[in-house]
Amino acid sequence: MGIILKPIDVVDDISKEEFYEKYLKPRRPVVIKNMAKKWPAYQKWTMEYMKEVVGDVEVPLYDSSKADPSAPINASAAKMKFGDYIDLIQREPTDLRIFLFDPIKYAPKLLEDYISPKELMGGFLDKYPNMFFGGKGSVTFLHFDIDMAHIFHTHFNGRKHILLFDYKWRERLYQIPYATYALEDYDIENPDFTKFPALDGVEGIECFLEHGDTLFMPTGWWHWMKYLDGSFSISLRAWDKSWAVKAHSLWNLTVQRKFDDIMKSNFKKKYMDWKEKVAIKRAEIALKRGLPR
């Protein structure tokens, strides 16, 4: 059977009413082709332009190696001047990525180049939205966002391959306890179903983004991303109206994260080994019970 992937819905434009009924209310992803074409960024945000406005800032870089249990969350693998990193990803493939970077803090004029899609929904959060950069072949591991926000993710200067999974599949995806990411021992593009049988039959959505495409990712959706070219994206985040979702976000950001940090600090590899065993056990139970129904 394997992992069952359906193509994502793609629209050129969409009204507020259609967006609400088809995607926001049922929490279904969609790609909107023309949203960013109305932004100055659509023409302006080339690699050279980004290098020009933020080039001297030193940035942390992340690779695809498995998380070190003794390291703090989001610990970087290296550092480099932003301009040098842009040269690198234009020159050659690399697994080095930049994520949760706010170049707009260093170049406020970038605020003038994009428009939050407030005509579709409210609740947008960030004065300085996060941006994500990756070299050709670099991969963002399978996870969901800890703050449980809705995401409008717009891509620039290349292509990106994305796999999406509804939150209900979390146990079958081998979610690590007290974390928002999956077991890192399998390749979601080409999984070994003998070693990870719970992945067999998981249902998801496949998406390819090109320059200017905007992906709407509803709250809680798991996502895996692969840069097919050296390129970058910006994510605009908005709250879900549900108080239950807001409470889940608060729990993730405070109680769960603090508990996990304390346990990692004190027990390191022993704790991480236990978490991986629990993830595998939960996945086996979910598979045996035929979850999710």
C-alpha positions as MATLAB code, in Angstrom:
seq = 'MGIILKPIDVVDDISKEEFYEKYLKPRRPVVIKNMAKKWPAYQKWTMEYMKEVVGDVEVPLYDSSKADPSAPINASAAKMKFGDYIDLIQREPTDLRIFLFDPIKYAPKLLEDYISPKELMGGFLDKYPNMFFGGKGSVTFLHFDIDMAHIFHTHFNGRKHILLFDYKWRERLYQIPYATYALEDYDIENPDFTKFPALDGVEGIECFLEHGDTLFMPTGWWHWMKYLDGSFSISLRAWDKSWAVKAHSLWNLTVQRKFDDIMKSNFKKKYMDWKEKVAIKRAEIALKRGLPR';
ca = [
       0.000    0.000    0.000;
       2.699    2.471    1.004;
       2.114    6.112    1.920;
      -0.955    7.377    0.077;
      -0.389   10.879   -1.293;
      -3.025   13.012   -2.997;
      -2.170   16.177   -4.942;
      -2.951   19.433   -3.182;
      -5.765   21.708   -4.334;
      -4.390   24.602   -6.405;
      -6.253   27.856   -7.151;
      -5.193   31.016   -8.953;
      -7.275   33.294   -6.714;
      -9.893   32.696   -4.025;
     -12.638   34.683   -2.316;
     -12.916   35.009    1.459;
     -16.135   32.972    1.437;
     -14.686   30.127   -0.637;
     -11.463   30.104    1.390;
     -13.426   29.866    4.641;
     -15.820   27.131    3.509;
     -13.349   24.925    1.613;
     -10.094   25.374    3.529;
     -10.134   27.393    6.774;
     -13.234   25.853    8.349;
     -12.351   22.209    7.483;
      -8.617   22.968    7.956;
      -7.472   21.743    4.547;
      -4.285   22.922    2.792;
      -4.387   24.770   -0.514;
      -1.897   26.486   -2.841;
      -2.817   29.998   -4.017;
      -0.905   30.940   -7.176;
      -1.602   34.663   -7.556;
      -1.550   36.003   -3.984;
       2.126   37.022   -3.967;
       1.993   38.357   -7.524;
       0.359   41.444   -5.993;
       3.357   41.965   -3.676;
       6.393   44.135   -4.542;
       8.422   41.149   -3.263;
       7.338   39.066   -6.245;
       9.673   41.093   -8.475;
      12.114   42.514   -5.914;
      13.078   39.524   -3.769;
      15.895   38.032   -5.788;
      18.894   36.377   -4.165;
      21.037   39.383   -4.982;
      18.539   41.783   -3.445;
      18.329   39.804   -0.203;
      22.115   39.687   -0.072;
      22.294   43.426   -0.629;
      19.962   44.318    2.262;
      21.014   41.703    4.859;
      24.383   40.430    3.601;
      26.630   41.326    6.558;
      24.502   39.677    9.257;
      25.974   36.473   10.732;
      23.361   33.720   10.730;
      23.115   30.237   12.311;
      22.999   27.311    9.872;
      21.354   23.931   10.368;
      22.043   20.616    8.668;
      20.103   17.356    8.303;
      21.958   15.415   10.983;
      19.959   13.780   13.753;
      19.349   15.961   16.819;
      22.008   15.728   19.520;
      20.237   14.849   22.792;
      22.755   16.834   24.813;
      22.366   20.006   22.736;
      19.726   22.672   23.358;
      16.753   22.737   20.987;
      17.490   24.443   17.660;
      21.260   24.321   18.219;
      23.028   25.334   15.005;
      25.643   23.311   13.118;
      27.620   26.344   11.890;
      27.542   30.111   11.389;
      28.208   32.207    8.315;
      27.624   35.701    6.999;
      24.255   35.784    5.265;
      25.758   37.052    2.006;
      28.280   34.198    1.936;
      25.475   31.708    2.542;
      23.465   33.110   -0.392;
      26.556   32.697   -2.592;
      26.877   29.098   -1.374;
      23.303   28.013   -2.178;
      23.483   29.643   -5.605;
      26.788   27.927   -6.351;
      26.214   24.322   -5.248;
      23.942   21.845   -3.442;
      24.217   21.854    0.356;
      22.155   20.497    3.231;
      22.707   23.704    5.218;
      19.541   25.676    5.944;
      18.509   28.878    7.693;
      15.236   28.778    9.579;
      13.356   31.045   11.979;
      15.453   33.949   10.677;
      13.997   37.478   10.736;
      15.903   39.476    8.092;
      13.212   42.149    8.299;
      14.574   43.098   11.745;
      17.823   44.057   10.030;
      16.180   45.585    6.943;
      12.786   47.050    7.961;
      12.157   48.264    4.422;
      11.332   44.629    3.557;
       8.086   45.189    5.506;
       6.865   47.207    2.540;
       7.321   44.306    0.120;
       4.643   41.833    1.241;
       0.970   42.035    2.203;
      -0.660   39.859    4.869;
      -3.764   38.215    3.323;
      -6.169   39.919    5.719;
      -8.834   39.811    3.025;
      -9.008   36.049    3.679;
      -8.764   35.910    7.489;
      -7.627   37.812   10.575;
      -5.427   37.005   13.536;
      -1.995   37.571   11.970;
       0.758   37.474   14.581;
       4.172   38.616   13.462;
       5.529   42.083   12.973;
       8.663   40.381   11.645;
       7.671   37.165    9.843;
      10.113   34.287    9.752;
      12.046   33.413    6.615;
      13.578   30.085    5.632;
      16.505   29.501    3.241;
      17.850   26.225    1.907;
      20.382   24.840   -0.535;
      19.451   22.418   -3.270;
      18.723   19.024   -1.692;
      18.380   20.324    1.879;
      15.498   18.912    3.895;
      13.322   20.183    6.736;
      12.522   17.170    8.927;
       8.926   16.043    9.462;
       7.255   18.148   12.169;
       4.350   20.408   13.039;
       4.683   23.968   14.323;
       4.819   24.220   18.094;
       2.557   27.294   18.294;
      -0.250   25.580   16.322;
      -0.748   28.651   14.098;
      -2.184   28.737   10.595;
       0.643   29.365    8.101;
       0.722   31.169    4.743;
       4.050   29.970    3.314;
       5.217   31.787    0.163;
       8.206   30.556   -1.834;
      10.743   32.528   -3.904;
      13.491   31.891   -6.474;
      13.128   28.155   -7.012;
      11.117   25.052   -6.279;
      10.208   23.221   -3.095;
       8.709   19.738   -2.578;
       6.364   19.410    0.405;
       4.564   16.475    2.028;
       1.685   17.274    4.400;
      -0.101   15.074    6.944;
      -3.150   15.834    9.062;
      -2.475   16.044   12.815;
      -4.579   12.908   13.366;
      -1.771   10.779   11.849;
       0.766   11.838   14.492;
       1.096    8.454   16.223;
       1.446    6.577   12.917;
       4.174    9.073   11.956;
       6.155    8.045   15.063;
       5.799   11.361   16.912;
       8.455   11.787   19.578;
       6.841   12.297   23.028;
       6.978   15.838   24.427;
       8.076   17.121   21.030;
       6.616   18.339   17.736;
       8.724   16.229   15.380;
       8.813   12.622   14.212;
      11.374    9.889   14.693;
      14.329   10.863   12.513;
      15.368    7.297   11.616;
      13.226    6.946    8.505;
      13.123    8.708    5.143;
       9.550    9.857    4.488;
      10.327   10.023    0.733;
      11.329    6.364    0.662;
      10.381    4.692    3.960;
      11.355    1.172    4.984;
       7.958   -0.336    5.809;
       9.572   -3.438    7.284;
      11.287   -1.364    9.975;
       8.490    1.207   10.258;
       5.254   -0.631    9.451;
       2.984    2.054   10.947;
       3.817    4.297    7.972;
       2.161    1.842    5.595;
      -1.237    3.276    4.721;
      -0.651    6.766    6.117;
      -2.516    9.331    4.006;
      -1.065   12.694    3.077;
      -0.950   15.485    0.520;
       1.869   16.235   -1.904;
       2.716   19.755   -2.968;
       5.258   21.460   -5.242;
       5.844   25.195   -4.852;
       7.374   27.487   -7.471;
       8.335   31.164   -7.321;
       5.457   33.198   -5.886;
       3.256   30.250   -4.856;
       1.603   30.487   -1.422;
       0.789   27.369    0.593;
      -1.917   27.650    3.251;
      -1.053   25.160    6.015;
      -3.780   24.900    8.652;
      -3.022   24.505   12.340;
      -1.392   21.249   13.382;
      -0.538   19.929    9.925;
       2.701   17.954    9.806;
       5.061   18.995    7.031;
       8.282   17.788    5.438;
      10.034   20.088    2.961;
      12.810   19.583    0.434;
      14.479   22.404   -1.481;
      14.731   21.387   -5.136;
      16.757   24.550   -5.809;
      18.640   26.986   -3.620;
      15.720   29.216   -2.636;
      13.775   30.751    0.244;
      10.322   31.257    1.747;
       8.460   33.567    4.101;
       5.825   32.364    6.566;
       2.981   34.568    7.781;
       1.303   33.120   10.874;
      -2.251   33.607   12.131;
      -4.128   32.345   15.185;
      -6.877   29.784   14.898;
     -10.090   31.095   16.516;
     -10.474   27.937   18.604;
      -9.633   28.431   22.289;
      -8.770   24.731   22.470;
      -6.086   25.256   19.815;
      -4.788   28.353   21.643;
      -4.610   26.327   24.887;
      -2.724   23.549   23.052;
      -0.270   26.139   21.748;
       0.281   27.570   25.226;
       0.853   24.081   26.646;
       3.388   23.257   23.913;
       5.306   26.507   24.378;
       5.435   26.483   28.171;
       4.798   23.278   30.109;
       5.795   20.716   27.469;
       8.895   22.551   26.228;
      10.130   23.310   29.765;
       9.631   19.714   30.907;
      11.417   18.408   27.821;
      14.346   20.808   28.289;
      14.774   19.739   31.923;
      14.674   16.041   31.069;
      17.134   16.444   28.180;
      19.490   18.437   30.365;
      19.465   15.855   33.144;
      19.219   12.539   31.309;
      20.451   13.299   27.771;
      20.809   10.124   25.648;
      18.956    7.921   28.129;
      15.925   10.196   27.903;
      16.097   10.417   24.111;
      16.364    6.631   23.793;
      13.276    6.277   25.999;
      11.350    8.788   23.868;
      12.195    6.924   20.666;
      11.070    3.612   22.186;
       7.774    5.194   23.232;
       7.267    6.655   19.737;
       7.748    3.202   18.198;
       5.444    1.543   20.730;
       2.687    4.103   20.219;
       2.950    3.729   16.441;
       2.637   -0.060   16.718;
      -0.458    0.273   18.936;
      -2.064    2.816   16.576;
      -1.429    0.513   13.607;
      -2.856   -2.504   15.417;
      -5.982   -0.533   16.381;
      -6.417    0.825   12.842;
      -6.012    4.425   13.943;
      -6.865    7.057   12.986;
     -10.468    6.162   12.169;
];
